[in-house]
């Protein structure tokens, strides 16, 4: 049976900025700069589509291992992105959210993010979620910590802990799980992305590098998704 519904939530592992730059004889940071333009383009694409939530893996808990130069450039790009695109989010009535350990980000980027999250909070034509300083294992460890604190405070009986308890203690419990995961630039890995939330997501991998990813490829992924038969473990 074909599934003609549009995915409500699409998550993307934006990979290949470095390779895109290398192909052109450019510095890695130029790949990230081009990647930020592709992120910007996604705001209007999201607004036009019936997709409601778009989660973009922008910086993982493992990305701190990259050179200081590259990490600093990514954080600077992030701050610049907010400055340059807050108006675009507002014009498109798109809300911004962040998932991850936001407190671990540099102050400048953190403050700009918090400001943009506050200013776009009532926008209702779509939600863009940046995964920043995000790790799937870190998110589950943080959920375990929150649950343990509730037990210690006498608010929760350990016997009552179930899957729903875990889901309710993730970073963004109100956001539905992704229906579709897209990974660019050909790698077949989850890379510690949304480990809990992606349990039943359909996966689409394209060889296109992230800076070259746009509307056409986004709709190709959605068409592919619509051919899948989601059974959630049933028959
Ligand atoms: C992966 O490419 C990409 C990243 C680690 C960062 C993603 C960042 C952006 C798309 C730009 C800035 C983001 C925002 C939200 C403004 P890679 O460097 O791992 O590429 P490679 O595998 O080809 O080296």
PDB file of C-alpha atoms and ligand atoms in Angstrom:
ATOM      1  CA  UNK A   1       0.000   0.000   0.000  1.00  0.00           C
ATOM      2  CA  UNK A   2       1.380   3.382  -0.927  1.00  0.00           C
ATOM      3  CA  UNK A   3       1.535   6.027   1.740  1.00  0.00           C
ATOM      4  CA  UNK A   4       0.555   9.325   0.109  1.00  0.00           C
ATOM      5  CA  UNK A   5       0.716  11.405   3.236  1.00  0.00           C
ATOM      6  CA  UNK A   6       3.345  14.091   3.522  1.00  0.00           C
ATOM      7  CA  UNK A   7       5.725  13.483   6.425  1.00  0.00           C
ATOM      8  CA  UNK A   8       4.833  15.717   9.333  1.00  0.00           C
ATOM      9  CA  UNK A   9       8.407  15.864  10.589  1.00  0.00           C
ATOM     10  CA  UNK A  10      11.571  15.572   8.472  1.00  0.00           C
ATOM     11  CA  UNK A  11      15.017  15.340  10.087  1.00  0.00           C
ATOM     12  CA  UNK A  12      18.183  15.948   8.081  1.00  0.00           C
ATOM     13  CA  UNK A  13      21.827  15.000   8.675  1.00  0.00           C
ATOM     14  CA  UNK A  14      23.461  17.790   6.686  1.00  0.00           C
ATOM     15  CA  UNK A  15      26.701  16.121   5.611  1.00  0.00           C
ATOM     16  CA  UNK A  16      29.255  16.901   2.921  1.00  0.00           C
ATOM     17  CA  UNK A  17      30.102  20.576   3.410  1.00  0.00           C
ATOM     18  CA  UNK A  18      33.809  19.718   3.654  1.00  0.00           C
ATOM     19  CA  UNK A  19      33.780  17.563   0.518  1.00  0.00           C
ATOM     20  CA  UNK A  20      31.822  20.199  -1.384  1.00  0.00           C
ATOM     21  CA  UNK A  21      34.538  22.732  -0.532  1.00  0.00           C
ATOM     22  CA  UNK A  22      37.392  20.336  -1.323  1.00  0.00           C
ATOM     23  CA  UNK A  23      35.933  19.619  -4.758  1.00  0.00           C
ATOM     24  CA  UNK A  24      36.186  23.330  -5.477  1.00  0.00           C
ATOM     25  CA  UNK A  25      39.629  23.836  -3.933  1.00  0.00           C
ATOM     26  CA  UNK A  26      38.106  25.909  -1.121  1.00  0.00           C
ATOM     27  CA  UNK A  27      38.621  25.925   2.659  1.00  0.00           C
ATOM     28  CA  UNK A  28      36.243  23.761   4.713  1.00  0.00           C
ATOM     29  CA  UNK A  29      34.662  26.845   6.234  1.00  0.00           C
ATOM     30  CA  UNK A  30      33.532  27.927   2.759  1.00  0.00           C
ATOM     31  CA  UNK A  31      31.645  24.630   2.571  1.00  0.00           C
ATOM     32  CA  UNK A  32      29.910  25.463   5.835  1.00  0.00           C
ATOM     33  CA  UNK A  33      29.112  28.944   4.534  1.00  0.00           C
ATOM     34  CA  UNK A  34      27.478  27.406   1.455  1.00  0.00           C
ATOM     35  CA  UNK A  35      25.744  24.949   3.806  1.00  0.00           C
ATOM     36  CA  UNK A  36      24.246  27.854   5.729  1.00  0.00           C
ATOM     37  CA  UNK A  37      22.753  29.180   2.454  1.00  0.00           C
ATOM     38  CA  UNK A  38      21.161  25.751   1.905  1.00  0.00           C
ATOM     39  CA  UNK A  39      19.739  25.967   5.453  1.00  0.00           C
ATOM     40  CA  UNK A  40      18.325  29.403   4.663  1.00  0.00           C
ATOM     41  CA  UNK A  41      16.663  28.053   1.504  1.00  0.00           C
ATOM     42  CA  UNK A  42      15.006  25.319   3.554  1.00  0.00           C
ATOM     43  CA  UNK A  43      12.961  27.900   5.490  1.00  0.00           C
ATOM     44  CA  UNK A  44      10.958  28.908   2.394  1.00  0.00           C
ATOM     45  CA  UNK A  45      10.788  25.281   1.203  1.00  0.00           C
ATOM     46  CA  UNK A  46       9.351  24.250   4.565  1.00  0.00           C
ATOM     47  CA  UNK A  47       6.793  27.029   4.466  1.00  0.00           C
ATOM     48  CA  UNK A  48       5.647  25.996   0.959  1.00  0.00           C
ATOM     49  CA  UNK A  49       5.382  22.298   1.799  1.00  0.00           C
ATOM     50  CA  UNK A  50       2.944  20.593   4.132  1.00  0.00           C
ATOM     51  CA  UNK A  51       5.828  19.448   6.330  1.00  0.00           C
ATOM     52  CA  UNK A  52       5.390  20.946   9.788  1.00  0.00           C
ATOM     53  CA  UNK A  53       8.706  20.238  11.520  1.00  0.00           C
ATOM     54  CA  UNK A  54      12.233  20.219  10.136  1.00  0.00           C
ATOM     55  CA  UNK A  55      15.124  19.188  12.394  1.00  0.00           C
ATOM     56  CA  UNK A  56      18.613  19.974  11.087  1.00  0.00           C
ATOM     57  CA  UNK A  57      21.743  18.405  12.606  1.00  0.00           C
ATOM     58  CA  UNK A  58      23.958  21.490  12.737  1.00  0.00           C
ATOM     59  CA  UNK A  59      26.522  20.638  15.439  1.00  0.00           C
ATOM     60  CA  UNK A  60      26.966  17.379  17.323  1.00  0.00           C
ATOM     61  CA  UNK A  61      28.486  16.746  20.744  1.00  0.00           C
ATOM     62  CA  UNK A  62      31.330  15.071  18.788  1.00  0.00           C
ATOM     63  CA  UNK A  63      31.966  18.081  16.534  1.00  0.00           C
ATOM     64  CA  UNK A  64      33.976  19.780  19.341  1.00  0.00           C
ATOM     65  CA  UNK A  65      36.793  17.404  18.310  1.00  0.00           C
ATOM     66  CA  UNK A  66      37.287  19.361  15.074  1.00  0.00           C
ATOM     67  CA  UNK A  67      39.997  22.027  14.881  1.00  0.00           C
ATOM     68  CA  UNK A  68      39.447  25.141  16.980  1.00  0.00           C
ATOM     69  CA  UNK A  69      39.440  27.144  13.773  1.00  0.00           C
ATOM     70  CA  UNK A  70      36.574  25.113  12.312  1.00  0.00           C
ATOM     71  CA  UNK A  71      34.559  25.050  15.565  1.00  0.00           C
ATOM     72  CA  UNK A  72      34.944  28.829  15.972  1.00  0.00           C
ATOM     73  CA  UNK A  73      33.925  29.379  12.351  1.00  0.00           C
ATOM     74  CA  UNK A  74      30.803  27.213  12.779  1.00  0.00           C
ATOM     75  CA  UNK A  75      29.763  29.088  15.928  1.00  0.00           C
ATOM     76  CA  UNK A  76      30.352  32.420  14.208  1.00  0.00           C
ATOM     77  CA  UNK A  77      28.321  31.252  11.183  1.00  0.00           C
ATOM     78  CA  UNK A  78      25.507  30.244  13.489  1.00  0.00           C
ATOM     79  CA  UNK A  79      25.414  33.697  15.123  1.00  0.00           C
ATOM     80  CA  UNK A  80      25.568  35.357  11.686  1.00  0.00           C
ATOM     81  CA  UNK A  81      22.816  33.068  10.443  1.00  0.00           C
ATOM     82  CA  UNK A  82      20.437  34.226  13.167  1.00  0.00           C
ATOM     83  CA  UNK A  83      21.215  37.890  12.489  1.00  0.00           C
ATOM     84  CA  UNK A  84      20.743  37.465   8.751  1.00  0.00           C
ATOM     85  CA  UNK A  85      17.645  35.264   8.854  1.00  0.00           C
ATOM     86  CA  UNK A  86      15.465  36.259  11.776  1.00  0.00           C
ATOM     87  CA  UNK A  87      13.420  38.483   9.434  1.00  0.00           C
ATOM     88  CA  UNK A  88      13.037  35.611   6.977  1.00  0.00           C
ATOM     89  CA  UNK A  89      11.706  33.365   9.749  1.00  0.00           C
ATOM     90  CA  UNK A  90       9.225  36.064  10.742  1.00  0.00           C
ATOM     91  CA  UNK A  91       8.120  36.742   7.141  1.00  0.00           C
ATOM     92  CA  UNK A  92       7.536  33.050   6.603  1.00  0.00           C
ATOM     93  CA  UNK A  93       5.797  32.664   9.971  1.00  0.00           C
ATOM     94  CA  UNK A  94       8.277  29.901  10.894  1.00  0.00           C
ATOM     95  CA  UNK A  95       9.265  29.201  14.482  1.00  0.00           C
ATOM     96  CA  UNK A  96      12.818  28.370  15.573  1.00  0.00           C
ATOM     97  CA  UNK A  97      13.643  25.821  18.248  1.00  0.00           C
ATOM     98  CA  UNK A  98      16.866  24.202  19.404  1.00  0.00           C
ATOM     99  CA  UNK A  99      17.474  20.674  20.609  1.00  0.00           C
ATOM    100  CA  UNK A 100      20.696  19.821  22.430  1.00  0.00           C
ATOM    101  CA  UNK A 101      22.778  21.126  25.304  1.00  0.00           C
ATOM    102  CA  UNK A 102      22.276  24.775  24.400  1.00  0.00           C
ATOM    103  CA  UNK A 103      23.988  25.913  27.634  1.00  0.00           C
ATOM    104  CA  UNK A 104      27.258  24.461  26.286  1.00  0.00           C
ATOM    105  CA  UNK A 105      27.312  26.818  23.279  1.00  0.00           C
ATOM    106  CA  UNK A 106      29.356  30.048  23.259  1.00  0.00           C
ATOM    107  CA  UNK A 107      27.494  32.937  24.875  1.00  0.00           C
ATOM    108  CA  UNK A 108      27.089  35.003  21.714  1.00  0.00           C
ATOM    109  CA  UNK A 109      25.471  32.214  19.693  1.00  0.00           C
ATOM    110  CA  UNK A 110      23.414  31.127  22.718  1.00  0.00           C
ATOM    111  CA  UNK A 111      21.997  34.597  23.327  1.00  0.00           C
ATOM    112  CA  UNK A 112      21.096  35.092  19.676  1.00  0.00           C
ATOM    113  CA  UNK A 113      19.400  31.707  19.578  1.00  0.00           C
ATOM    114  CA  UNK A 114      17.417  32.387  22.739  1.00  0.00           C
ATOM    115  CA  UNK A 115      16.320  35.753  21.363  1.00  0.00           C
ATOM    116  CA  UNK A 116      15.228  34.222  18.015  1.00  0.00           C
ATOM    117  CA  UNK A 117      13.398  31.381  19.794  1.00  0.00           C
ATOM    118  CA  UNK A 118      11.501  33.920  21.898  1.00  0.00           C
ATOM    119  CA  UNK A 119      10.671  36.220  18.970  1.00  0.00           C
ATOM    120  CA  UNK A 120       9.433  33.412  16.694  1.00  0.00           C
ATOM    121  CA  UNK A 121       7.578  31.470  19.406  1.00  0.00           C
ATOM    122  CA  UNK A 122       4.098  32.249  18.053  1.00  0.00           C
ATOM    123  CA  UNK A 123       4.847  31.526  14.378  1.00  0.00           C
ATOM    124  CA  UNK A 124       2.632  28.740  13.109  1.00  0.00           C
ATOM    125  CA  UNK A 125       3.478  27.870   9.500  1.00  0.00           C
ATOM    126  CA  UNK A 126       6.328  25.528  10.380  1.00  0.00           C
ATOM    127  CA  UNK A 127       9.041  24.804  12.938  1.00  0.00           C
ATOM    128  CA  UNK A 128      12.757  24.639  12.198  1.00  0.00           C
ATOM    129  CA  UNK A 129      14.711  22.866  14.915  1.00  0.00           C
ATOM    130  CA  UNK A 130      18.496  23.223  15.009  1.00  0.00           C
ATOM    131  CA  UNK A 131      20.210  20.310  16.707  1.00  0.00           C
ATOM    132  CA  UNK A 132      23.174  22.046  18.340  1.00  0.00           C
ATOM    133  CA  UNK A 133      25.670  20.560  20.754  1.00  0.00           C
ATOM    134  CA  UNK A 134      23.334  17.608  20.270  1.00  0.00           C
ATOM    135  CA  UNK A 135      24.035  13.927  20.860  1.00  0.00           C
ATOM    136  CA  UNK A 136      21.431  11.174  20.981  1.00  0.00           C
ATOM    137  CA  UNK A 137      23.236   9.426  23.837  1.00  0.00           C
ATOM    138  CA  UNK A 138      23.649  12.738  25.710  1.00  0.00           C
ATOM    139  CA  UNK A 139      19.902  13.354  25.314  1.00  0.00           C
ATOM    140  CA  UNK A 140      19.079   9.934  26.771  1.00  0.00           C
ATOM    141  CA  UNK A 141      21.582  10.431  29.623  1.00  0.00           C
ATOM    142  CA  UNK A 142      20.030  13.841  30.350  1.00  0.00           C
ATOM    143  CA  UNK A 143      16.552  12.259  30.341  1.00  0.00           C
ATOM    144  CA  UNK A 144      17.767   9.593  32.796  1.00  0.00           C
ATOM    145  CA  UNK A 145      19.107  12.359  35.040  1.00  0.00           C
ATOM    146  CA  UNK A 146      15.780  14.254  34.982  1.00  0.00           C
ATOM    147  CA  UNK A 147      13.851  11.070  35.749  1.00  0.00           C
ATOM    148  CA  UNK A 148      16.201  10.193  38.647  1.00  0.00           C
ATOM    149  CA  UNK A 149      15.723  13.675  40.096  1.00  0.00           C
ATOM    150  CA  UNK A 150      11.928  13.244  39.961  1.00  0.00           C
ATOM    151  CA  UNK A 151      12.255   9.905  41.753  1.00  0.00           C
ATOM    152  CA  UNK A 152      14.491  11.488  44.410  1.00  0.00           C
ATOM    153  CA  UNK A 153      12.002  14.311  44.888  1.00  0.00           C
ATOM    154  CA  UNK A 154       9.275  11.729  45.485  1.00  0.00           C
ATOM    155  CA  UNK A 155       7.369  12.844  42.368  1.00  0.00           C
ATOM    156  CA  UNK A 156       7.766   9.570  40.509  1.00  0.00           C
ATOM    157  CA  UNK A 157       7.567   5.901  41.489  1.00  0.00           C
ATOM    158  CA  UNK A 158      10.322   3.895  39.689  1.00  0.00           C
ATOM    159  CA  UNK A 159       7.747   1.152  39.071  1.00  0.00           C
ATOM    160  CA  UNK A 160       5.800   3.608  36.911  1.00  0.00           C
ATOM    161  CA  UNK A 161       8.700   4.433  34.560  1.00  0.00           C
ATOM    162  CA  UNK A 162       7.851   3.383  31.017  1.00  0.00           C
ATOM    163  CA  UNK A 163       8.622   4.453  27.423  1.00  0.00           C
ATOM    164  CA  UNK A 164       6.333   7.412  27.773  1.00  0.00           C
ATOM    165  CA  UNK A 165       8.276   8.627  30.831  1.00  0.00           C
ATOM    166  CA  UNK A 166      11.487   8.604  28.784  1.00  0.00           C
ATOM    167  CA  UNK A 167       9.814  10.347  25.821  1.00  0.00           C
ATOM    168  CA  UNK A 168       8.407  13.033  28.124  1.00  0.00           C
ATOM    169  CA  UNK A 169      11.876  13.790  29.510  1.00  0.00           C
ATOM    170  CA  UNK A 170      13.670  14.294  26.186  1.00  0.00           C
ATOM    171  CA  UNK A 171      14.695  17.823  25.121  1.00  0.00           C
ATOM    172  CA  UNK A 172      11.541  18.568  23.075  1.00  0.00           C
ATOM    173  CA  UNK A 173       8.810  16.233  24.333  1.00  0.00           C
ATOM    174  CA  UNK A 174       6.049  18.094  22.504  1.00  0.00           C
ATOM    175  CA  UNK A 175       7.535  17.550  19.020  1.00  0.00           C
ATOM    176  CA  UNK A 176       6.351  14.378  17.205  1.00  0.00           C
ATOM    177  CA  UNK A 177       9.021  11.866  16.141  1.00  0.00           C
ATOM    178  CA  UNK A 178      10.462  12.339  12.632  1.00  0.00           C
ATOM    179  CA  UNK A 179       8.650  10.383   9.906  1.00  0.00           C
ATOM    180  CA  UNK A 180      11.538  10.747   7.498  1.00  0.00           C
ATOM    181  CA  UNK A 181      15.311  10.992   7.992  1.00  0.00           C
ATOM    182  CA  UNK A 182      17.362  12.403   5.124  1.00  0.00           C
ATOM    183  CA  UNK A 183      21.145  12.101   5.082  1.00  0.00           C
ATOM    184  CA  UNK A 184      23.160  13.902   2.435  1.00  0.00           C
ATOM    185  CA  UNK A 185      26.516  12.923   0.896  1.00  0.00           C
ATOM    186  CA  UNK A 186      26.044   9.188   0.877  1.00  0.00           C
ATOM    187  CA  UNK A 187      27.137   7.937   4.307  1.00  0.00           C
ATOM    188  CA  UNK A 188      24.960   5.201   5.850  1.00  0.00           C
ATOM    189  CA  UNK A 189      25.192   6.128   9.528  1.00  0.00           C
ATOM    190  CA  UNK A 190      22.994   7.660  12.238  1.00  0.00           C
ATOM    191  CA  UNK A 191      25.952   9.499  13.802  1.00  0.00           C
ATOM    192  CA  UNK A 192      24.317   9.727  17.249  1.00  0.00           C
ATOM    193  CA  UNK A 193      21.339  11.704  15.846  1.00  0.00           C
ATOM    194  CA  UNK A 194      17.903  11.455  17.555  1.00  0.00           C
ATOM    195  CA  UNK A 195      18.496   7.852  18.616  1.00  0.00           C
ATOM    196  CA  UNK A 196      15.188   7.522  20.458  1.00  0.00           C
ATOM    197  CA  UNK A 197      13.080   9.608  18.076  1.00  0.00           C
ATOM    198  CA  UNK A 198      14.217   7.926  14.838  1.00  0.00           C
ATOM    199  CA  UNK A 199      13.158   4.418  15.953  1.00  0.00           C
ATOM    200  CA  UNK A 200      10.480   4.092  13.242  1.00  0.00           C
ATOM    201  CA  UNK A 201      11.534   6.783  10.757  1.00  0.00           C
ATOM    202  CA  UNK A 202      11.978   6.005   7.072  1.00  0.00           C
ATOM    203  CA  UNK A 203      15.531   6.681   5.874  1.00  0.00           C
ATOM    204  CA  UNK A 204      16.497   8.401   2.616  1.00  0.00           C
ATOM    205  CA  UNK A 205      20.158   8.813   1.692  1.00  0.00           C
ATOM    206  CA  UNK A 206      21.335  10.925  -1.233  1.00  0.00           C
ATOM    207  CA  UNK A 207      24.848  11.358  -2.603  1.00  0.00           C
ATOM    208  CA  UNK A 208      24.239  15.104  -3.009  1.00  0.00           C
ATOM    209  CA  UNK A 209      26.455  17.223  -0.755  1.00  0.00           C
ATOM    210  CA  UNK A 210      24.508  19.409   1.679  1.00  0.00           C
ATOM    211  CA  UNK A 211      25.302  22.770  -0.015  1.00  0.00           C
ATOM    212  CA  UNK A 212      23.745  21.393  -3.243  1.00  0.00           C
ATOM    213  CA  UNK A 213      20.620  20.081  -1.498  1.00  0.00           C
ATOM    214  CA  UNK A 214      17.472  22.039  -2.356  1.00  0.00           C
ATOM    215  CA  UNK A 215      13.802  21.911  -3.180  1.00  0.00           C
ATOM    216  CA  UNK A 216      14.024  19.334  -5.965  1.00  0.00           C
ATOM    217  CA  UNK A 217      15.895  16.824  -3.840  1.00  0.00           C
ATOM    218  CA  UNK A 218      13.655  17.503  -0.842  1.00  0.00           C
ATOM    219  CA  UNK A 219      10.572  16.592  -2.887  1.00  0.00           C
ATOM    220  CA  UNK A 220      12.344  13.530  -4.298  1.00  0.00           C
ATOM    221  CA  UNK A 221      12.892  12.332  -0.717  1.00  0.00           C
ATOM    222  CA  UNK A 222       9.230  12.948   0.112  1.00  0.00           C
ATOM    223  CA  UNK A 223       8.106  11.025  -2.993  1.00  0.00           C
ATOM    224  CA  UNK A 224      10.354   8.156  -1.970  1.00  0.00           C
ATOM    225  CA  UNK A 225       8.862   8.284   1.527  1.00  0.00           C
ATOM    226  CA  UNK A 226       5.370   8.082   0.015  1.00  0.00           C
ATOM    227  CA  UNK A 227       6.275   4.795  -1.655  1.00  0.00           C
ATOM    228  CA  UNK A 228       7.181   3.212   1.666  1.00  0.00           C
ATOM    229  CA  UNK A 229       4.781   1.083   3.651  1.00  0.00           C
ATOM    230  CA  UNK A 230       5.197   2.001   7.309  1.00  0.00           C
ATOM    231  CA  UNK A 231       4.215  -0.843   9.594  1.00  0.00           C
ATOM    232  CA  UNK A 232       5.719   0.246  12.936  1.00  0.00           C
ATOM    233  CA  UNK A 233       6.606  -3.381  13.665  1.00  0.00           C
ATOM    234  CA  UNK A 234       3.123  -4.679  12.836  1.00  0.00           C
ATOM    235  CA  UNK A 235       2.018  -6.528   9.673  1.00  0.00           C
TER     236      UNK A 235
HETATM  237  C1  LIG B   1      28.802  18.268   7.967  1.00  0.00           C
HETATM  238  O1  LIG B   1      29.695  18.474   6.923  1.00  0.00           O
HETATM  239  C2  LIG B   1      28.264  19.494   8.466  1.00  0.00           C
HETATM  240  C3  LIG B   1      28.454  19.981   9.720  1.00  0.00           C
HETATM  241  C4  LIG B   1      29.246  19.292  10.732  1.00  0.00           C
HETATM  242  C5  LIG B   1      27.883  21.243  10.159  1.00  0.00           C
HETATM  243  C6  LIG B   1      26.601  21.677   9.523  1.00  0.00           C
HETATM  244  C7  LIG B   1      26.644  23.130   9.378  1.00  0.00           C
HETATM  245  C8  LIG B   1      26.017  23.868   8.427  1.00  0.00           C
HETATM  246  C9  LIG B   1      25.123  23.287   7.430  1.00  0.00           C
HETATM  247  C10 LIG B   1      26.254  25.325   8.289  1.00  0.00           C
HETATM  248  C11 LIG B   1      25.883  26.180   9.426  1.00  0.00           C
HETATM  249  C12 LIG B   1      24.630  25.822  10.081  1.00  0.00           C
HETATM  250  C13 LIG B   1      23.704  26.693  10.489  1.00  0.00           C
HETATM  251  C14 LIG B   1      22.567  26.223  11.271  1.00  0.00           C
HETATM  252  C15 LIG B   1      23.771  28.123  10.153  1.00  0.00           C
HETATM  253  P1  LIG B   1      31.198  17.957   7.085  1.00  0.00           P
HETATM  254  O2  LIG B   1      32.021  19.109   7.489  1.00  0.00           O
HETATM  255  O3  LIG B   1      31.230  16.803   8.025  1.00  0.00           O
HETATM  256  O4  LIG B   1      31.477  17.515   5.628  1.00  0.00           O
HETATM  257  P2  LIG B   1      32.512  16.386   5.152  1.00  0.00           P
HETATM  258  O5  LIG B   1      32.037  15.092   5.752  1.00  0.00           O
HETATM  259  O6  LIG B   1      32.391  16.420   3.672  1.00  0.00           O
HETATM  260  O7  LIG B   1      33.862  16.811   5.640  1.00  0.00           O
END
